[in-house]
mmCIF file of C-alpha atoms and ligand atoms in Angstrom:
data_model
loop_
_atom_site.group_PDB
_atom_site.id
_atom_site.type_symbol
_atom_site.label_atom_id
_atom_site.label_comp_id
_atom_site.label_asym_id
_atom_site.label_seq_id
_atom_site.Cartn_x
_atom_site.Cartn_y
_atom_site.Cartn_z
ATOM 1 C CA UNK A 1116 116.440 105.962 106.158
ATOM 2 C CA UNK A 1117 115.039 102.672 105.589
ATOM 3 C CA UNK A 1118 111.172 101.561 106.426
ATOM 4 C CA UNK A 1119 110.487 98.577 108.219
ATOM 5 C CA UNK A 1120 107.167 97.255 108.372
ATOM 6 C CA UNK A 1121 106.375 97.207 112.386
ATOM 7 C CA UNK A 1122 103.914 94.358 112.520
ATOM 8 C CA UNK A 1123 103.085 90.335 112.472
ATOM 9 C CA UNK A 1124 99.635 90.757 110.507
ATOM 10 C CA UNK A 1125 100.239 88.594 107.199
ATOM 11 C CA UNK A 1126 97.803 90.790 104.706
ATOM 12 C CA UNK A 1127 99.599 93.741 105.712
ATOM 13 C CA UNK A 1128 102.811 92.710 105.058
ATOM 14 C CA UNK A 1129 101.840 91.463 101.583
ATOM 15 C CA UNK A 1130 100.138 94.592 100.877
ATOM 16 C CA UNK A 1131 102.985 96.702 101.883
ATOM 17 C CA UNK A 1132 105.619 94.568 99.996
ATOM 18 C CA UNK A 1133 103.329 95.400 96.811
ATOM 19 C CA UNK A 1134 105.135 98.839 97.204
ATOM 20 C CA UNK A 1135 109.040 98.051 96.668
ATOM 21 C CA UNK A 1136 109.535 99.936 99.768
ATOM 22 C CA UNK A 1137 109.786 97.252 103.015
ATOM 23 C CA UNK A 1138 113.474 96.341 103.841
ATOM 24 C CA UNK A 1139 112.522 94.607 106.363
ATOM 25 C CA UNK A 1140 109.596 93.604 109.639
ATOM 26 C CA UNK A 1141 110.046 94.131 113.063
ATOM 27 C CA UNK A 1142 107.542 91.898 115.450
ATOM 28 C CA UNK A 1143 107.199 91.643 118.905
ATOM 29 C CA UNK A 1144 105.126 88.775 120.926
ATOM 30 C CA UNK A 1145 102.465 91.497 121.488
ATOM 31 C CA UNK A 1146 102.071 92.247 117.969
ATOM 32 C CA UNK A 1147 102.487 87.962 117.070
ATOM 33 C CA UNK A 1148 99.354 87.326 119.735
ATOM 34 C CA UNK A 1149 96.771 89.742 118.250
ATOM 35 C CA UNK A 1150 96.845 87.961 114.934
ATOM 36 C CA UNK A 1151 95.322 84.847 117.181
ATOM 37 C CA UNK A 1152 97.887 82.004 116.875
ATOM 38 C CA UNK A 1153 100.342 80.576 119.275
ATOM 39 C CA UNK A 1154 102.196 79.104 116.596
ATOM 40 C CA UNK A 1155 105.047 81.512 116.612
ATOM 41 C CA UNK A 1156 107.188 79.206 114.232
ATOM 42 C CA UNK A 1157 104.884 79.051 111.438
ATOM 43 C CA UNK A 1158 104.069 83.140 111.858
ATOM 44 C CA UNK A 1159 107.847 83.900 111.718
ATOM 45 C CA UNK A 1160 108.655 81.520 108.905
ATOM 46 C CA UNK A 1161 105.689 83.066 106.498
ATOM 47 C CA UNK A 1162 106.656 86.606 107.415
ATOM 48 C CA UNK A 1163 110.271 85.166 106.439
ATOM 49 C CA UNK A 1164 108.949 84.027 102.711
ATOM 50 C CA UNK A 1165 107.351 86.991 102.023
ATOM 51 C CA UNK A 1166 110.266 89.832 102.748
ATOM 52 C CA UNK A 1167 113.749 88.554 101.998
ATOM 53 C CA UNK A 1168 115.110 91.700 104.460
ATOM 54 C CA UNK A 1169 115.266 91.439 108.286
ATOM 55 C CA UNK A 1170 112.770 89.933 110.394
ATOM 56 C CA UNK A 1171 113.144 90.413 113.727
ATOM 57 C CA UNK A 1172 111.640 87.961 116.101
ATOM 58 C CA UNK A 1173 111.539 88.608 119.756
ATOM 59 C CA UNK A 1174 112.793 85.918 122.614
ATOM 60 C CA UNK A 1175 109.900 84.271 124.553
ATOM 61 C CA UNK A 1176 111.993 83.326 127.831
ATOM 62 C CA UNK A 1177 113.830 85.418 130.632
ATOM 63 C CA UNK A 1178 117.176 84.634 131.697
ATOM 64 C CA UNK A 1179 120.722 84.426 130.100
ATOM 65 C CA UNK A 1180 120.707 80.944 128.952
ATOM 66 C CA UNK A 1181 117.294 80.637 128.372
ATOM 67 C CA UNK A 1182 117.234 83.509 126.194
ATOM 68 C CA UNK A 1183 120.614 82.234 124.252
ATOM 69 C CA UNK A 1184 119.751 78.658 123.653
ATOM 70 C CA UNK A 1185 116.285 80.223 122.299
ATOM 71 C CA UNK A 1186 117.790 82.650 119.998
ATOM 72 C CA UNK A 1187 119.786 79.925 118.313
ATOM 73 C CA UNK A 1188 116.451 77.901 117.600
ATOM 74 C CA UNK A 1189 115.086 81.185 116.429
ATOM 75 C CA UNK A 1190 117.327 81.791 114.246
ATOM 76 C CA UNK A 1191 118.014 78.688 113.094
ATOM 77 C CA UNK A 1192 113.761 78.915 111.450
ATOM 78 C CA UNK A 1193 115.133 81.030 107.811
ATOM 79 C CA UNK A 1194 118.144 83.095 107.088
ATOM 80 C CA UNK A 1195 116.936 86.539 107.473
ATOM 81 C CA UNK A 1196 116.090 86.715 110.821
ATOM 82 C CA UNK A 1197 117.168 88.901 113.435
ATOM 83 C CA UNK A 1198 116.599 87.726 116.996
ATOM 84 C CA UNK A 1199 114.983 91.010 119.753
ATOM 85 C CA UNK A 1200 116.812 90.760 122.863
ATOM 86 C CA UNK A 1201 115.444 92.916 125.720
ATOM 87 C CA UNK A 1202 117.822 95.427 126.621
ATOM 88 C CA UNK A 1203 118.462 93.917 130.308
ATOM 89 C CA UNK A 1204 121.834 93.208 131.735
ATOM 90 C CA UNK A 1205 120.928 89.177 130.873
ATOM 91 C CA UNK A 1206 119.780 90.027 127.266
ATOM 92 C CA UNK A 1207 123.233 92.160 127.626
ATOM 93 C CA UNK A 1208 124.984 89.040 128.454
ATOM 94 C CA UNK A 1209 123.003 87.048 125.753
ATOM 95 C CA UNK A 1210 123.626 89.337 123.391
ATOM 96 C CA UNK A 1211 127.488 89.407 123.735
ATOM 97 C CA UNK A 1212 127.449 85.423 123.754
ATOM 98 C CA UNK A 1213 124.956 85.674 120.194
ATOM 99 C CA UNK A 1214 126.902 88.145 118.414
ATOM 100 C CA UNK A 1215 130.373 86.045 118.675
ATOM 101 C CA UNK A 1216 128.602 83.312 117.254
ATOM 102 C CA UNK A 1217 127.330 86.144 114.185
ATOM 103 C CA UNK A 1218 123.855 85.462 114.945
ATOM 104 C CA UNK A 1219 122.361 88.722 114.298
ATOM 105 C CA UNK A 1220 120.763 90.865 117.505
ATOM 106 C CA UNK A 1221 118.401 93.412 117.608
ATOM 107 C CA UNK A 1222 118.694 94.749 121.327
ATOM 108 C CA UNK A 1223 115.329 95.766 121.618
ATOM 109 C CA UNK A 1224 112.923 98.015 124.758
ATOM 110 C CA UNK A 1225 116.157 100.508 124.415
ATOM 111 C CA UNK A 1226 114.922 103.548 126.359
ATOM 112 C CA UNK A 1227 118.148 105.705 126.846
ATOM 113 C CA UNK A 1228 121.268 106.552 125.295
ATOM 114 C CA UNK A 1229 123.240 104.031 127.928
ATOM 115 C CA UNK A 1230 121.119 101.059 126.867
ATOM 116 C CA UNK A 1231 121.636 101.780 123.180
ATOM 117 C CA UNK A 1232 125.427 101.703 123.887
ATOM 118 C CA UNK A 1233 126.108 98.733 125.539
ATOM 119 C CA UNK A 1234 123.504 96.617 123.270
ATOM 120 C CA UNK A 1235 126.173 98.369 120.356
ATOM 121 C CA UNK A 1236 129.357 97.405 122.173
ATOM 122 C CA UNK A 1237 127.828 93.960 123.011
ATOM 123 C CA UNK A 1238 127.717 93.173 119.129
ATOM 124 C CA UNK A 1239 124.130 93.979 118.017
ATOM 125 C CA UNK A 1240 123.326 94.511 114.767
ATOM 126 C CA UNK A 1241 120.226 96.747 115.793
ATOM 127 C CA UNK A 1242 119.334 98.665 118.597
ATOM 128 C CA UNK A 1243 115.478 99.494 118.450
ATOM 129 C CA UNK A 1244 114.883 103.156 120.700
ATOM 130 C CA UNK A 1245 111.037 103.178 121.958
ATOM 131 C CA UNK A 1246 109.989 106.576 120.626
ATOM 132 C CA UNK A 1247 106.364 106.239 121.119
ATOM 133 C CA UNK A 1248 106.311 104.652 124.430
ATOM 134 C CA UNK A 1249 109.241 107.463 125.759
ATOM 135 C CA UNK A 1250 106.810 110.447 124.513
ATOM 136 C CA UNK A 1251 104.113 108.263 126.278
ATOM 137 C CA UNK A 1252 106.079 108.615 129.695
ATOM 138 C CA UNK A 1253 106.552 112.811 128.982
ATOM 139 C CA UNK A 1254 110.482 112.295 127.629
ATOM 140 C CA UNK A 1255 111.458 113.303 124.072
ATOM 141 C CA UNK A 1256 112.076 109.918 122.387
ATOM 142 C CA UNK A 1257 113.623 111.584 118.907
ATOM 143 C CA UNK A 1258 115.843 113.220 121.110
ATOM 144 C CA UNK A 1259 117.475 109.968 122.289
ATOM 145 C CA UNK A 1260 117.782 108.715 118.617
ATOM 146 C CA UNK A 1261 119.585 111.303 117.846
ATOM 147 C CA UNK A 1262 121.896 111.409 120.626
ATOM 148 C CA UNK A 1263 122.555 107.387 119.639
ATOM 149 C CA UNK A 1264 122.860 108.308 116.293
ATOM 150 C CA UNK A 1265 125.418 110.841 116.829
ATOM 151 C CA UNK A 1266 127.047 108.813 119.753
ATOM 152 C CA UNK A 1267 127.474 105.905 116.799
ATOM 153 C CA UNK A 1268 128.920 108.301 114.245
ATOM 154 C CA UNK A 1269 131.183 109.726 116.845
ATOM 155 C CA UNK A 1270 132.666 106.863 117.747
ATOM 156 C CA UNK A 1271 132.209 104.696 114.310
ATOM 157 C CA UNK A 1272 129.881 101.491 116.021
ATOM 158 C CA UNK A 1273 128.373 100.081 112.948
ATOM 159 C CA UNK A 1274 125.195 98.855 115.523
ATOM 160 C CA UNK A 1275 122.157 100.730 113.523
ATOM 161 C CA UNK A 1276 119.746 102.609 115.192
ATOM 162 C CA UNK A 1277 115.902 102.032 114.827
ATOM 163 C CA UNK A 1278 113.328 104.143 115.327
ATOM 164 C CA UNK A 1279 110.732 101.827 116.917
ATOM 165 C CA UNK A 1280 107.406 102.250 118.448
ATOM 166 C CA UNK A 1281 106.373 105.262 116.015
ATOM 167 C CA UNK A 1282 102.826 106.020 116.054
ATOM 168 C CA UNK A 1283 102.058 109.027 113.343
ATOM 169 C CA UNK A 1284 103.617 110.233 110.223
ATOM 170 C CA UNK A 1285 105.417 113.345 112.159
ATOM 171 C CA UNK A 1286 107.633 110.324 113.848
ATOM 172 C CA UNK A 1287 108.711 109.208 110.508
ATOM 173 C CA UNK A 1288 109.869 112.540 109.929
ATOM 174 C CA UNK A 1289 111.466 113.112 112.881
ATOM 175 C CA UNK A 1290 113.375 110.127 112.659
ATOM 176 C CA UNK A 1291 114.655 110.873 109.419
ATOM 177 C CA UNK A 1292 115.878 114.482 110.193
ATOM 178 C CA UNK A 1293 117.149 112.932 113.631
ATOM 179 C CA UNK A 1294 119.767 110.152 111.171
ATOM 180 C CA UNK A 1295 117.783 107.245 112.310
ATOM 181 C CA UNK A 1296 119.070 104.343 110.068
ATOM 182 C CA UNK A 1297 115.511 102.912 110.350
ATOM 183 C CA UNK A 1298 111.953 103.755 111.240
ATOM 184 C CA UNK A 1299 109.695 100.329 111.337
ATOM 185 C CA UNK A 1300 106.216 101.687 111.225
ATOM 186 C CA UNK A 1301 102.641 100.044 111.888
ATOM 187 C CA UNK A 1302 100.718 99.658 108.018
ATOM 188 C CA UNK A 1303 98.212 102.077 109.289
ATOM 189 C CA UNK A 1304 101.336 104.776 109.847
ATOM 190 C CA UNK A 1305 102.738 103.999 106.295
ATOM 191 C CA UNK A 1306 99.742 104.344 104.496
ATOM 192 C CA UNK A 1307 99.159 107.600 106.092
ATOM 193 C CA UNK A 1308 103.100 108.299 105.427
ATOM 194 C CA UNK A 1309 102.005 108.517 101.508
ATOM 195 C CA UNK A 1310 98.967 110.598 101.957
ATOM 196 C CA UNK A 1311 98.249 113.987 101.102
ATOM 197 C CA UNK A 1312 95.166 116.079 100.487
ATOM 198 C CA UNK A 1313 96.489 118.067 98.333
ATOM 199 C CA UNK A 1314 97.883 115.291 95.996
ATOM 200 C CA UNK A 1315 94.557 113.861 95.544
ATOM 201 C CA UNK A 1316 93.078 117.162 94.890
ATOM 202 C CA UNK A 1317 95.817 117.582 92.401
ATOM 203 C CA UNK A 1318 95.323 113.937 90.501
ATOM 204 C CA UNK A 1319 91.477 114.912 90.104
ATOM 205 C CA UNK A 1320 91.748 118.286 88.774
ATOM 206 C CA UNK A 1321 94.578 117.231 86.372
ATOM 207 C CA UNK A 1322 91.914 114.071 84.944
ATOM 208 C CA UNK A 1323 89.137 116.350 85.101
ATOM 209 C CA UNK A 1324 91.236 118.999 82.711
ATOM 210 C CA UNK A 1325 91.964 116.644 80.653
ATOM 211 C CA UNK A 1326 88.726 114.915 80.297
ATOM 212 C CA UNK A 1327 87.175 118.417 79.356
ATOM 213 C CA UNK A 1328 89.884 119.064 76.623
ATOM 214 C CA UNK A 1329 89.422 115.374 75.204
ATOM 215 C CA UNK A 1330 85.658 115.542 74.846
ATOM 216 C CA UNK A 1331 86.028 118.394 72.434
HETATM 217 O O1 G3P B 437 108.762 98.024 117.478
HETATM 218 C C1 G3P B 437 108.283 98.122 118.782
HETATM 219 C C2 G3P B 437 106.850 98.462 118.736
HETATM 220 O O2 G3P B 437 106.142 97.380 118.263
HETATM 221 C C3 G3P B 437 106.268 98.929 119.999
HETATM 222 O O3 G3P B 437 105.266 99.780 119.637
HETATM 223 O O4 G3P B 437 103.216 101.061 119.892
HETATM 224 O O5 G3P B 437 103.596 99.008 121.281
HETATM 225 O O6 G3P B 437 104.881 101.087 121.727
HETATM 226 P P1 G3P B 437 104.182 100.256 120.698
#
C-alpha cells in the first residue's frame, strides 16, 4: 500500500518527504483554505515541486463543462497532477470526457461501492472512498474499500482505490489488510503511524546499556 500525504500545509509536506516514504498528496479546497491563501495556483504548483508523485487538486466549479474546461487548466499547472472530481453524475460525465483526453482523474467524495464503479468505468485513475466521514455517519467505511477493492480485482479495472479521509493509525491498518492501493493520511496520522512506546523504551535502554559498559 502506498502513503499519500493528505494535506495542502507546505512544512508538512517537506517534513514528510524528508522520510522517502510520500508517493504522492491528496488536497482538497478545505484543506487549500486553512493554510490562508486564495492563491490556489501558486499552492498547487509548490506542492508540485516538492513531491514528483501525484498531486491531486480538487475542481472549484459545479457543472459538467465548468468542471471539464477547469480540469484542463488544472492540469495544465505541472505534470504530476491529478485533477478530484466529485463523484456526481456531472463529475461522472466530466470524468468520462477527461479520461479520453488521458488527463488523469481522481473521482473523489466516493461513499459506496456504486460510486466507486462508475468513477472506474468512466476512466479514473483514482477513486478516493471517505472512510472517516462514512464511520462518522455510523457505516463501516473499510468495509466499502474492500468491497471496491475486490470488485476491481474481480473484474481487472486498473482504477486504484484510495483510502481517504483516515483519521488514526488503526485506519492505516485497516486499509492495508482491506488491499487498499493507497491510504493518504493527515502528517499528524503519519507521525503517529511510526510511533511506538515500546520502541522508544527499547532505543533508551539499549544506549543506556551501552553507555554503562563503555564507561568501564
Ligand atoms: O482526502 C479526503 C480528506 O481530506 C477528507 O478528510 O477528515 O475532512 O473527512 P476529512
Amino acid at each position: 500500500m502506498q502513503i499519500f500525504l493528505d494535506t495542502a500545509n507546505i512544512d508538512q509536506i517537506r517534513q514528510a518527504a524528508k522520510l522517502g516514504i510520500i508517493s504522492g498528496v491528496t488536497t482538497n479546497p478545505s484543506l487549500v483554505s486553512k493554510e490562508g491563501t486564495a492563491d490556489y495556483e501558486a499552492v498547487v504548483k509548490e506542492i508540485c515541486s516538492i513531491i514528483p508523485g501525484p498531486i491531486s487538486v480538487e475542481v472549484l466549479v459545479e457543472g459538467t463543462q465548468a468542471m471539464t474546461q477547469q480540469a484542463k487548466l488544472i492540469s495544465s499547472w505541472a505534470p504530476n497532477i491529478v485533477v478530484k472530481i466529485p463523484a456526481t453524475s456531472d463529475g461522472l460525465e466530466a470524468t468520462s470526457a477527461l479520461a479520453r483526453e488521458k488527463i488523469k482523474v481522481n473521482f473523489t467524495l466516493c461513499f459506496s461501492l456504486n460510486q466507486a464503479l462508475l468513477g472506474a468505468l468512466a476512466g479514473a485513475t483514482y477513486v478516493s472512498l471517505f472512510v472517516g466521514r462514512l464511520d462518522d455517519a455510523g457505516h463501516n467505511g473499510m468495509e466499502v474499500v474492500k468491497d471496491i477493492v475486490d470488485v476491481f480485482a474481480h473484474y481487472q479495472l486498473a482504477t486504484q482505490v484510495i483510502a481517504a479521509s483516515i483519521r488514526h493509525p488503526q485506519h492505516c491498518v485497516a486499509a492495508a489488510k482491506a488491499g487498499a492501493h493507497i491510504a493518504t493520511v493527515p502528517y499528524k496520522v503519519l507521525m503517529q503511524m511510526i510511533q511506538h512506546p515500546l520502541t522508544d523504551v527499547g532505543v533508551t535502554r539499549f544506549l543506556g546499556d551501552w553507555q554503562r559498559i563503555s564507561k568501564q
